[in-house]
XYZ file of C-alpha atoms in Angstrom:
697
model
C -0.254 0.196 0.500
C 1.825 3.184 -0.916
C 0.306 6.697 1.223
C -0.912 9.971 -0.573
C -0.869 13.229 0.646
C -3.144 16.682 -0.619
C -3.179 20.133 -0.247
C -5.003 23.196 -2.635
C -2.159 24.957 -3.500
C -3.329 28.462 -6.242
C -6.729 27.055 -7.177
C -5.879 23.351 -7.721
C -4.968 19.952 -6.343
C -1.729 19.095 -5.543
C -1.326 14.839 -4.606
C 1.919 13.460 -3.417
C 1.751 9.625 -3.809
C 4.768 7.624 -1.600
C 5.824 4.461 -1.984
C 3.710 3.501 -4.863
C 6.297 3.788 -7.652
C 10.065 3.702 -7.417
C 10.650 2.250 -4.800
C 14.146 1.468 -4.561
C 14.961 4.974 -4.296
C 16.852 6.543 -1.659
C 13.508 8.694 -2.528
C 10.128 8.473 -5.035
C 7.261 11.234 -4.651
C 4.546 11.015 -7.874
C 3.352 14.353 -8.015
C 0.580 15.696 -9.751
C -1.069 18.498 -9.764
C -4.285 19.007 -11.505
C -3.522 16.626 -14.489
C 0.424 16.208 -14.032
C 1.995 13.935 -13.538
C 5.733 14.014 -12.870
C 7.659 11.796 -10.674
C 10.557 12.502 -8.419
C 12.701 10.729 -7.567
C 15.956 10.919 -5.196
C 19.545 8.413 -4.713
C 22.592 8.508 -3.495
C 25.663 6.480 -3.948
C 26.977 4.539 -1.013
C 30.386 5.752 -0.950
C 31.512 9.064 -1.607
C 33.467 9.793 -4.966
C 37.512 9.775 -4.583
C 39.957 12.411 -5.392
C 37.264 15.145 -5.652
C 36.352 19.069 -3.598
C 33.549 19.286 -4.231
C 29.848 18.003 -4.219
C 28.917 15.730 -7.158
C 25.256 16.857 -7.331
C 23.212 15.667 -11.377
C 19.244 17.240 -11.334
C 17.794 16.193 -14.513
C 14.182 16.946 -15.956
C 13.355 14.996 -18.732
C 10.638 15.677 -21.297
C 8.971 12.888 -22.440
C 6.766 13.794 -25.703
C 4.243 11.127 -25.173
C 2.941 13.001 -21.968
C 1.629 15.827 -24.044
C 0.627 13.204 -26.633
C 3.219 13.283 -29.499
C 5.572 11.626 -31.253
C 8.859 12.530 -32.008
C 10.534 13.977 -35.663
C 12.782 12.509 -37.113
C 13.519 8.780 -38.301
C 14.606 7.197 -35.004
C 11.267 8.625 -32.786
C 12.721 8.376 -29.916
C 13.533 12.065 -27.850
C 17.096 13.133 -28.325
C 19.494 15.469 -26.271
C 17.654 17.516 -23.371
C 15.516 20.563 -24.928
C 16.842 23.933 -24.169
C 13.588 24.476 -21.119
C 14.658 21.009 -19.954
C 18.365 22.832 -18.776
C 17.070 26.071 -17.785
C 14.320 23.707 -15.571
C 17.552 21.540 -14.127
C 19.618 24.223 -13.145
C 16.584 26.611 -12.242
C 16.406 23.279 -8.975
C 20.076 22.878 -8.710
C 20.080 26.419 -7.941
C 17.987 26.213 -4.626
C 18.515 22.384 -3.345
C 22.861 22.030 -4.001
C 22.512 25.173 -1.134
C 21.253 22.724 0.918
C 23.372 20.176 1.782
C 26.406 19.490 3.928
C 29.499 21.027 2.052
C 31.849 18.599 2.594
C 29.422 15.541 1.371
C 31.193 13.707 -0.928
C 28.286 11.125 -2.314
C 27.122 11.755 -5.778
C 23.627 12.761 -5.896
C 21.326 12.374 -8.696
C 17.632 14.546 -8.415
C 15.555 12.606 -11.458
C 12.287 14.241 -12.649
C 10.201 12.878 -14.956
C 7.477 14.693 -16.868
C 4.606 11.631 -17.204
C 1.686 13.625 -18.078
C 1.121 17.375 -18.569
C -1.835 20.007 -18.298
C -1.337 23.137 -20.057
C -2.733 24.752 -16.554
C 0.446 23.216 -14.395
C 3.546 24.010 -15.006
C 5.176 20.425 -14.662
C 8.166 22.997 -14.130
C 6.769 23.992 -10.574
C 6.150 20.257 -10.069
C 9.167 19.180 -10.317
C 10.445 21.497 -8.116
C 8.375 20.982 -5.436
C 8.588 16.565 -6.432
C 12.486 16.695 -5.797
C 12.108 18.581 -1.957
C 10.173 16.208 -1.595
C 11.569 13.085 -2.496
C 14.920 14.297 -1.105
C 13.324 15.415 2.090
C 12.022 11.945 2.901
C 15.222 10.267 1.740
C 17.716 9.088 4.112
C 19.711 11.569 2.144
C 21.247 14.364 4.113
C 19.403 17.845 3.425
C 18.911 20.808 5.548
C 15.675 20.577 3.692
C 12.622 20.589 1.967
C 11.839 23.721 0.204
C 8.967 24.884 -1.666
C 8.718 27.016 -5.140
C 6.188 29.177 -6.375
C 5.838 30.421 -9.696
C 4.044 34.079 -9.452
C 2.698 36.274 -12.440
C 0.873 39.096 -12.449
C -2.190 40.527 -14.436
C -3.581 43.891 -14.291
C -1.785 45.039 -11.388
C -2.055 41.185 -9.246
C -0.058 38.823 -8.684
C -1.305 35.448 -9.477
C 0.325 31.839 -8.490
C 0.999 29.800 -10.871
C -0.460 31.216 -13.391
C -2.101 28.644 -16.525
C -1.232 28.433 -19.010
C -4.352 31.464 -20.338
C -2.999 33.709 -17.704
C 0.717 32.903 -18.614
C 0.198 34.593 -22.042
C -1.226 37.254 -20.474
C 0.861 38.000 -17.778
C 3.767 40.818 -17.552
C 6.368 38.588 -15.076
C 7.790 35.294 -14.234
C 8.643 35.331 -10.885
C 9.843 31.885 -9.746
C 11.411 32.117 -5.723
C 12.458 29.014 -4.146
C 12.796 29.179 -0.553
C 12.828 27.296 3.043
C 10.676 27.814 6.125
C 12.412 30.996 6.976
C 14.385 32.321 3.774
C 14.908 32.092 0.188
C 17.339 30.634 -0.713
C 16.710 31.135 -5.453
C 14.906 33.686 -7.161
C 14.658 33.752 -11.086
C 12.197 36.007 -12.707
C 11.880 37.414 -16.517
C 9.661 40.481 -16.730
C 7.890 43.355 -18.434
C 9.836 46.347 -16.836
C 8.509 45.845 -13.346
C 9.604 48.727 -10.294
C 11.832 47.192 -7.875
C 9.387 48.184 -5.532
C 6.608 45.527 -6.613
C 9.026 43.235 -7.660
C 10.045 43.100 -4.166
C 6.266 42.501 -3.075
C 5.828 39.789 -5.366
C 9.137 38.152 -4.187
C 7.463 37.990 -0.083
C 4.022 37.223 -1.422
C 5.113 33.753 -3.222
C 8.004 33.029 0.124
C 4.891 32.989 1.807
C 2.777 30.444 0.473
C 5.941 28.228 0.245
C 6.533 28.277 3.677
C 2.280 27.607 3.404
C 3.919 24.312 1.452
C 6.465 23.439 3.139
C 4.083 23.022 6.116
C 2.444 20.391 4.164
C 5.461 18.591 3.323
C 7.083 18.209 6.339
C 3.565 16.234 7.784
C 4.624 14.301 5.168
C 8.025 13.649 6.208
C 6.951 13.364 9.881
C 4.341 10.512 8.455
C 7.662 8.759 6.220
C 10.579 10.491 6.215
C 13.573 8.068 6.653
C 16.834 8.989 9.305
C 19.255 10.794 7.834
C 22.548 8.477 6.775
C 26.261 9.771 8.557
C 28.343 10.417 5.369
C 32.636 10.086 5.665
C 33.204 14.046 6.134
C 36.032 15.824 3.925
C 38.179 17.420 6.559
C 41.566 18.275 5.881
C 44.631 16.768 8.243
C 45.310 17.848 11.578
C 47.446 20.082 12.072
C 47.442 20.917 7.974
C 45.700 24.231 7.937
C 47.519 25.554 10.820
C 51.496 24.521 9.630
C 50.460 26.279 6.223
C 49.204 29.359 8.173
C 51.694 30.028 10.339
C 54.567 29.224 7.621
C 52.770 31.254 4.891
C 51.203 34.874 7.394
C 47.873 35.992 6.863
C 49.365 39.060 5.921
C 51.313 37.057 3.078
C 48.242 35.657 1.642
C 46.159 39.646 1.875
C 49.315 40.369 -0.207
C 49.356 37.579 -2.698
C 44.590 37.823 -3.518
C 44.993 41.956 -2.859
C 45.024 43.070 -6.556
C 43.058 43.495 -9.908
C 44.951 41.480 -12.311
C 43.877 38.310 -12.411
C 46.576 36.581 -13.572
C 49.319 38.257 -11.013
C 47.065 36.539 -7.724
C 46.721 32.897 -10.031
C 51.407 34.049 -10.197
C 50.612 35.176 -6.181
C 48.844 31.749 -5.526
C 51.145 29.589 -8.053
C 54.132 30.373 -5.935
C 52.652 30.258 -2.648
C 51.837 26.292 -3.688
C 54.806 25.620 -4.784
C 56.473 26.794 -1.515
C 54.256 24.580 0.539
C 54.706 21.280 -1.544
C 58.176 21.890 -1.555
C 57.912 22.024 2.898
C 55.777 19.593 2.196
C 57.673 16.324 -0.104
C 59.537 15.752 3.364
C 58.278 16.974 6.537
C 54.413 16.003 5.345
C 53.837 13.543 2.088
C 50.368 12.928 2.991
C 49.718 16.298 3.143
C 50.552 16.999 0.067
C 46.442 15.074 -1.763
C 44.932 17.458 0.764
C 46.904 20.738 -0.087
C 44.878 21.582 -3.727
C 41.579 22.677 -1.167
C 43.457 23.941 2.047
C 45.095 26.828 -0.291
C 41.356 27.162 -1.157
C 40.391 27.780 2.787
C 43.078 30.037 3.546
C 41.825 32.708 0.800
C 38.296 32.306 1.403
C 39.112 33.138 4.998
C 40.973 35.739 3.880
C 38.852 37.677 1.493
C 35.800 36.905 3.805
C 37.549 38.527 6.505
C 39.303 41.563 4.300
C 35.900 42.225 2.757
C 33.294 41.608 5.967
C 35.775 43.157 8.917
C 37.840 45.553 6.745
C 35.865 46.528 4.183
C 38.236 45.846 1.455
C 37.795 44.484 -1.545
C 40.891 42.252 -3.358
C 40.880 44.949 -5.962
C 41.127 47.800 -3.552
C 37.463 48.843 -5.003
C 34.987 50.228 -2.376
C 31.876 48.265 -1.948
C 29.720 50.243 -3.701
C 32.458 50.515 -6.840
C 32.174 49.254 -10.563
C 35.132 48.493 -12.427
C 36.072 50.442 -14.856
C 33.584 50.012 -18.504
C 34.152 50.726 -21.700
C 31.455 50.264 -24.777
C 32.015 50.281 -28.780
C 29.795 49.984 -31.237
C 30.254 48.769 -35.262
C 33.708 46.305 -34.181
C 33.285 44.288 -37.098
C 32.558 46.172 -40.159
C 30.169 43.516 -42.150
C 27.727 42.528 -39.305
C 24.220 43.783 -38.968
C 25.525 45.011 -36.302
C 28.207 44.641 -33.353
C 28.755 45.567 -29.595
C 31.962 45.857 -27.333
C 30.814 45.938 -23.608
C 33.668 45.720 -20.987
C 33.870 45.566 -17.175
C 37.134 45.357 -16.210
C 39.040 42.652 -17.059
C 35.448 41.172 -18.079
C 34.847 42.074 -22.161
C 32.152 40.632 -24.070
C 31.571 40.998 -28.496
C 28.141 40.404 -28.897
C 26.740 40.538 -33.044
C 23.259 40.763 -34.078
C 21.986 39.186 -37.206
C 18.721 40.226 -38.538
C 16.664 37.138 -40.718
C 12.948 37.099 -42.832
C 10.605 35.831 -40.675
C 10.661 31.984 -42.050
C 13.765 31.645 -39.564
C 12.701 32.353 -36.298
C 13.787 29.149 -34.399
C 10.687 26.903 -34.672
C 10.231 24.254 -31.028
C 9.044 20.815 -30.574
C 7.817 20.100 -26.766
C 5.797 19.518 -24.320
C 4.962 23.814 -23.629
C 1.287 23.959 -26.462
C 2.181 27.927 -25.803
C 6.140 27.816 -26.514
C 6.041 26.915 -30.724
C 9.147 29.105 -31.757
C 11.522 31.607 -30.678
C 11.927 35.041 -33.039
C 14.179 36.378 -30.991
C 17.365 34.194 -30.135
C 20.041 35.051 -28.129
C 23.165 32.593 -27.769
C 26.217 33.269 -25.445
C 30.134 31.474 -26.010
C 32.065 30.952 -23.226
C 35.620 29.699 -24.887
C 38.639 28.629 -22.433
C 40.553 31.368 -24.020
C 38.616 34.239 -22.116
C 39.874 32.591 -18.852
C 43.939 31.709 -20.571
C 43.268 28.221 -20.167
C 43.135 25.397 -22.825
C 41.170 22.618 -24.029
C 38.838 21.713 -26.683
C 35.470 23.271 -27.736
C 32.487 20.480 -27.412
C 29.549 22.794 -28.144
C 27.281 25.264 -24.934
C 27.058 23.384 -21.686
C 24.353 24.137 -19.267
C 25.740 27.047 -17.955
C 25.954 28.805 -21.448
C 22.810 27.779 -22.479
C 21.805 28.837 -18.506
C 23.287 32.721 -19.424
C 22.439 33.160 -23.172
C 18.455 32.468 -21.815
C 18.956 34.651 -18.918
C 20.202 38.052 -21.877
C 17.391 36.433 -23.606
C 14.469 37.266 -21.201
C 16.021 40.721 -20.280
C 15.985 42.300 -23.735
C 12.479 40.631 -24.364
C 10.783 42.714 -22.752
C 12.376 45.819 -25.217
C 12.094 44.350 -28.220
C 9.987 45.546 -31.190
C 6.938 43.793 -32.728
C 6.774 41.878 -35.588
C 4.119 44.803 -36.471
C 6.790 47.142 -36.154
C 10.071 44.932 -37.102
C 9.517 41.803 -39.096
C 12.693 40.365 -38.493
C 14.101 37.583 -36.840
C 17.280 38.569 -35.166
C 19.848 36.451 -33.223
C 22.176 37.779 -31.050
C 25.837 35.852 -29.956
C 27.885 36.948 -27.049
C 31.052 35.813 -27.527
C 33.166 36.039 -24.424
C 36.855 37.378 -25.014
C 37.427 38.010 -21.404
C 36.397 36.648 -18.142
C 36.721 37.909 -14.437
C 33.126 37.535 -13.548
C 29.687 38.435 -14.278
C 29.719 37.421 -18.005
C 26.037 37.034 -18.404
C 25.213 40.713 -17.176
C 28.106 41.628 -19.954
C 26.573 40.323 -22.566
C 23.468 41.929 -22.202
C 24.856 45.844 -22.068
C 27.231 44.073 -25.266
C 23.566 42.942 -26.426
C 21.849 46.380 -26.397
C 24.674 47.561 -27.823
C 24.608 45.737 -30.878
C 20.812 46.054 -30.957
C 20.738 49.847 -31.662
C 23.603 49.480 -34.089
C 22.021 47.355 -35.906
C 19.701 50.137 -35.954
C 16.975 46.612 -33.786
C 14.103 50.238 -32.567
C 14.769 48.536 -28.930
C 12.148 50.717 -26.555
C 14.625 51.044 -23.680
C 18.528 50.345 -23.411
C 18.789 47.628 -20.897
C 21.645 47.469 -18.391
C 22.163 44.013 -16.194
C 24.981 43.880 -13.503
C 25.258 41.388 -10.157
C 25.402 42.132 -6.317
C 27.672 39.787 -4.036
C 27.400 39.156 -0.348
C 29.518 38.631 2.210
C 27.852 37.192 5.329
C 29.415 37.010 9.243
C 27.640 34.715 11.937
C 24.307 35.970 12.450
C 21.556 37.438 9.598
C 22.221 41.110 10.656
C 26.577 40.134 9.585
C 27.035 40.822 6.276
C 28.593 43.180 3.660
C 27.110 43.477 -0.092
C 29.047 44.326 -3.019
C 28.368 46.044 -5.520
C 29.750 44.025 -9.414
C 31.342 40.882 -8.291
C 34.706 39.512 -10.039
C 35.227 36.204 -10.038
C 37.427 35.546 -6.498
C 33.926 37.471 -4.923
C 32.169 34.982 -6.644
C 33.725 32.300 -6.527
C 34.673 33.181 -2.268
C 31.028 34.886 -1.960
C 27.719 33.898 -0.669
C 25.527 35.140 -3.605
C 25.188 35.869 -7.347
C 22.439 38.215 -7.508
C 22.236 39.100 -11.016
C 19.824 42.268 -11.832
C 18.517 43.084 -15.470
C 16.600 46.463 -16.355
C 15.594 49.374 -17.982
C 15.466 52.924 -16.217
C 11.833 51.868 -15.891
C 11.943 49.066 -14.034
C 13.668 45.222 -13.684
C 12.577 42.848 -17.214
C 15.222 40.039 -15.278
C 16.527 37.859 -12.360
C 18.818 35.403 -11.553
C 19.958 34.802 -8.048
C 22.199 31.747 -6.598
C 23.185 30.975 -3.307
C 25.975 29.680 -1.216
C 24.034 29.324 2.089
C 21.270 28.776 3.454
C 19.195 31.457 2.739
C 18.598 35.151 3.206
C 16.622 37.396 4.839
C 14.174 40.665 3.268
C 17.107 43.020 4.213
C 19.752 41.311 1.848
C 17.481 40.854 -0.842
C 15.727 44.345 -1.101
C 19.305 46.505 -0.563
C 21.080 44.337 -3.052
C 17.817 45.142 -5.877
C 18.292 49.000 -5.468
C 22.077 48.839 -5.292
C 21.802 47.261 -8.274
C 19.230 50.127 -9.840
C 21.722 52.351 -8.558
C 24.703 50.450 -10.673
C 22.631 50.095 -14.124
C 21.436 53.529 -13.967
C 25.022 54.959 -14.312
C 25.673 52.210 -16.616
C 23.153 53.630 -18.652
C 23.815 56.978 -18.359
C 27.626 57.126 -17.942
C 28.821 53.960 -20.555
C 25.890 53.122 -22.812
C 24.215 56.266 -24.024
C 27.195 58.043 -24.990
C 28.513 55.371 -26.940
C 24.425 55.104 -28.706
C 22.184 57.001 -27.208
C 19.771 55.836 -29.754
C 18.363 52.677 -32.252
C 19.925 53.639 -35.307
C 17.180 55.014 -38.347
C 17.374 51.554 -40.505
C 19.233 49.251 -41.131
C 22.472 48.720 -42.091
C 23.845 48.507 -45.818
C 24.446 44.758 -45.559
C 21.638 43.877 -43.684
C 18.661 42.396 -45.441
C 15.988 45.245 -45.614
C 12.057 43.891 -45.574
C 8.762 45.226 -46.830
C 5.397 43.880 -44.979
C 1.917 44.016 -46.255
C -1.228 42.933 -45.026
C -3.895 41.241 -47.503
C -7.186 39.312 -46.674
C -6.450 36.498 -45.543
C -9.140 34.863 -48.156
C -6.453 35.895 -51.141
C -3.255 33.853 -48.706
C -4.193 30.959 -51.484
C -3.924 33.222 -54.396
C -0.142 34.358 -53.392
C 1.168 30.550 -52.351
C -0.897 29.452 -55.446
C -1.036 25.304 -56.096
C 1.206 23.680 -54.077
C 3.972 27.027 -53.736
C 3.524 27.316 -57.498
C 2.856 30.941 -57.638
C 4.882 32.041 -54.023
C 8.204 30.212 -55.492
C 7.638 31.479 -58.714
C 7.674 35.369 -57.489
C 11.035 34.017 -54.781
C 12.879 32.690 -58.193
C 11.434 35.963 -60.105
C 13.484 38.266 -58.009
C 14.831 36.455 -54.761
C 14.011 37.487 -52.136
C 12.491 35.095 -49.803
C 8.505 35.603 -48.346
C 6.882 34.727 -45.553
C 2.523 34.479 -45.088
C 1.089 33.822 -41.349
C -2.763 33.396 -41.572
C -3.043 36.465 -40.469
C -2.160 37.788 -44.459
C 0.893 39.707 -42.976
C 3.074 39.380 -46.094
C 6.928 40.059 -45.218
C 8.955 40.577 -48.945
C 13.407 40.145 -47.404
C 15.766 40.968 -49.569
C 18.930 42.701 -49.432
C 18.424 44.717 -53.145
C 15.588 46.893 -52.925
C 14.304 46.726 -56.539
C 13.789 43.527 -56.423
C 11.951 43.752 -52.688
C 9.671 46.355 -54.742
C 9.080 44.218 -57.755
C 8.517 41.501 -55.587
C 6.008 43.629 -53.983
C 4.216 45.261 -57.143
C 3.414 40.966 -57.670
C 2.588 40.593 -54.874
C -0.413 43.274 -54.675
C -0.997 42.820 -58.444
C -1.993 38.740 -57.428
C -4.368 39.800 -54.411
C -6.081 42.822 -55.922
C -9.298 42.856 -58.020
C -9.015 44.238 -61.564
C -10.521 47.428 -62.073
C -12.546 48.242 -65.350
C -10.970 51.376 -67.169
C -7.288 50.450 -65.508
C -4.149 49.689 -67.246
C -2.363 46.764 -66.660
C 0.795 45.865 -68.469
C 1.699 42.029 -68.687
C 3.329 39.607 -70.841
C 2.266 37.130 -73.259
C 2.578 33.937 -72.307
C -0.393 31.572 -74.838
C -1.206 32.124 -78.469
C -4.167 30.864 -79.229
C -6.548 31.319 -82.415
C -9.342 33.249 -79.972
C -6.739 35.292 -78.716
C -3.354 35.573 -76.668
C -3.441 35.077 -72.514
C -1.380 38.087 -70.487
C 0.231 36.766 -67.577
C -0.010 39.640 -65.007
C 1.817 38.081 -62.411
C 2.476 34.509 -60.941
C -0.721 33.114 -61.442
C -3.113 35.712 -62.119
C -3.776 36.100 -65.861
C -6.393 36.960 -68.630
C -7.651 37.393 -72.223
C -7.399 39.725 -74.897
C -9.768 38.656 -77.995
C -8.264 38.659 -81.593
C -10.578 41.083 -82.506
C -9.026 43.662 -78.858
C -4.930 43.419 -80.042
C -5.024 45.957 -82.792
C -7.827 48.244 -84.051
C -6.519 47.236 -88.034
C -8.387 43.542 -88.349
C -5.768 40.792 -87.459
C -6.285 37.534 -88.945
C -3.634 35.731 -86.979
C -2.401 36.888 -83.766
C 0.823 35.235 -83.836
C 1.214 38.280 -86.827
C 1.370 40.544 -83.663
C 2.882 39.091 -80.871
C 5.023 36.830 -80.454
C 5.420 34.736 -76.671
C 7.363 36.410 -74.246
C 6.337 40.031 -75.424
C 5.399 42.750 -72.417
C 2.359 44.541 -74.058
C -0.129 47.197 -71.967
C -4.210 45.856 -71.876
C -6.956 47.631 -70.324
C -8.995 46.378 -68.243
C -12.365 46.109 -69.942
C -14.362 44.375 -66.701
C -16.720 41.702 -67.028
C -18.075 39.753 -70.079
C -21.703 38.021 -70.205
C -20.332 34.938 -68.658
C -18.415 36.790 -65.480
C -15.077 36.732 -67.181
C -13.022 39.933 -67.202
C -11.699 41.189 -70.580
C -8.349 43.050 -71.527
C -7.910 45.138 -74.856
C -4.747 46.510 -76.324
C -6.423 47.995 -78.290
C -7.981 50.463 -76.626
C -5.284 51.640 -73.929
C -4.827 55.403 -73.583
C -1.250 56.683 -73.132
C -1.247 59.087 -70.002
């Protein structure tokens, strides 16, 4: 027999079945939210993995197309690599869960979420987040949870929790908040320029709901949770740390890390490492395998003490000071747009490419509302950007996550298809990295889009705030614009992007068990000050508004609206008509179901020719109006004139010339261009034309 637990959550029933399936996992929960069903499992290895200095956690969110009644495409008919949504959801689950495992736990842990059935009104992503928390909390795996997660929408100024499909389409915001019973542990947001005060209100409205869900989860844990197992703690050999500190000295370590040059710092630490290796090779060879972890702890303790107690940052900046900034555009002469943003030793070059709407990315996933992406942001982080040597294996989860964050940040300011009928791709190439490249990519992308002539509604900038905490909730220091070392040894990476008007994206990562409201509020307002400065003082002097038109190497697009009933005439049987226009003019043509026709090409004359042809096809012939066409067929009784592909008319032999015509071919030849006038409809309802009645204007 299995146990089942239920609660009402945002107007729908959440049911958790324990012991029904996957009994051999350390913990398993079969989650039902409405008709959405997700199996969440947590498993851990019996022993720690040898030779590692990190917690080996893997989180998987598996989308199966049978969950929405689809068969995968292609020859194999099987799900392939994870979708972008799967990867992003895995990251959103990982970020709040990871800090709540013991910091010295080295056993492999896997959290798996299998999407079995999807009700479009009950998001499987939030169901999986709750399932991961429950399956881990009831397992024997050490975990300082549970957590709960809530999605908040904003419609007509009112918050909507875990919005349904229709509400998600209308919402001005998609905010995901994960929290423990006492503190917020993760924030992820995409927002349409939401003011800071409203965002903070939404975060804590979600936190209040999370506390209700945690009460429900605690009842499940009390009823069927397993005792947590003991584990082998990862500790330094006794005496190593004290001997190392006494030999190197705290002052020497401060001097080693106190520099704004990443390469100098690394060189200093390398020298210290070599001294210690030489010292211990003979005296304590058994310590050598733990030396790397010991030096890491020494650096971390030194940096945190400098910031928290002395108010000093490794590169000498003030706590709220931003690194030196520069902005540039038009770095690349023939791309559609380019912009480069440099913040200290972090440098990002973004290239914009414009294309026809046919180049919109198609999505084939489990969310029926997400069928395509007109705007695509891709982020690349090559090894040379951090002075390392390794082969490129394509984008990893981090690259996909950073690209998606920048995409969220910029979507609210993009023009509509009607205003700017282009597919848009931006690619951020990280040239150099010392922290906060994702926010640098947002700034660089804004510059690049404006340089490309994309009429964005406002400039977007991004900045990251960091945190170092002490022994109590009131003992902390917030840092503006954290560099790599401060991120590595600090407790928080709070990324916020937005315009002057408000926030467009948030992503918060932490390494501790949660943040107080005071910290969150101060971090959000600190980033507001920083991005205002970046927009006004760094980006605007370089390019203050989008260029009035796209560049000379960009495709030109003209869009017209036609009667949807005429779409078939433009397309023609099996695409014959539209393909003929494309072949004749060399342009690309897209038509949507509403009758919006986009004509894309580099040459304006070709675009205008295609435009005239389409207009000819969809326009009814007007009596008394002159037209020009090409002779495509000669018969005994007259000649057929083609005015546009698929649009023809007959000139009767009696209407060819004012003189008597015995044979049509005596006057006309195939391919000849002629002018005719429309005579209106004959007795049989056919439109007839005349050459002899044309009046020269």
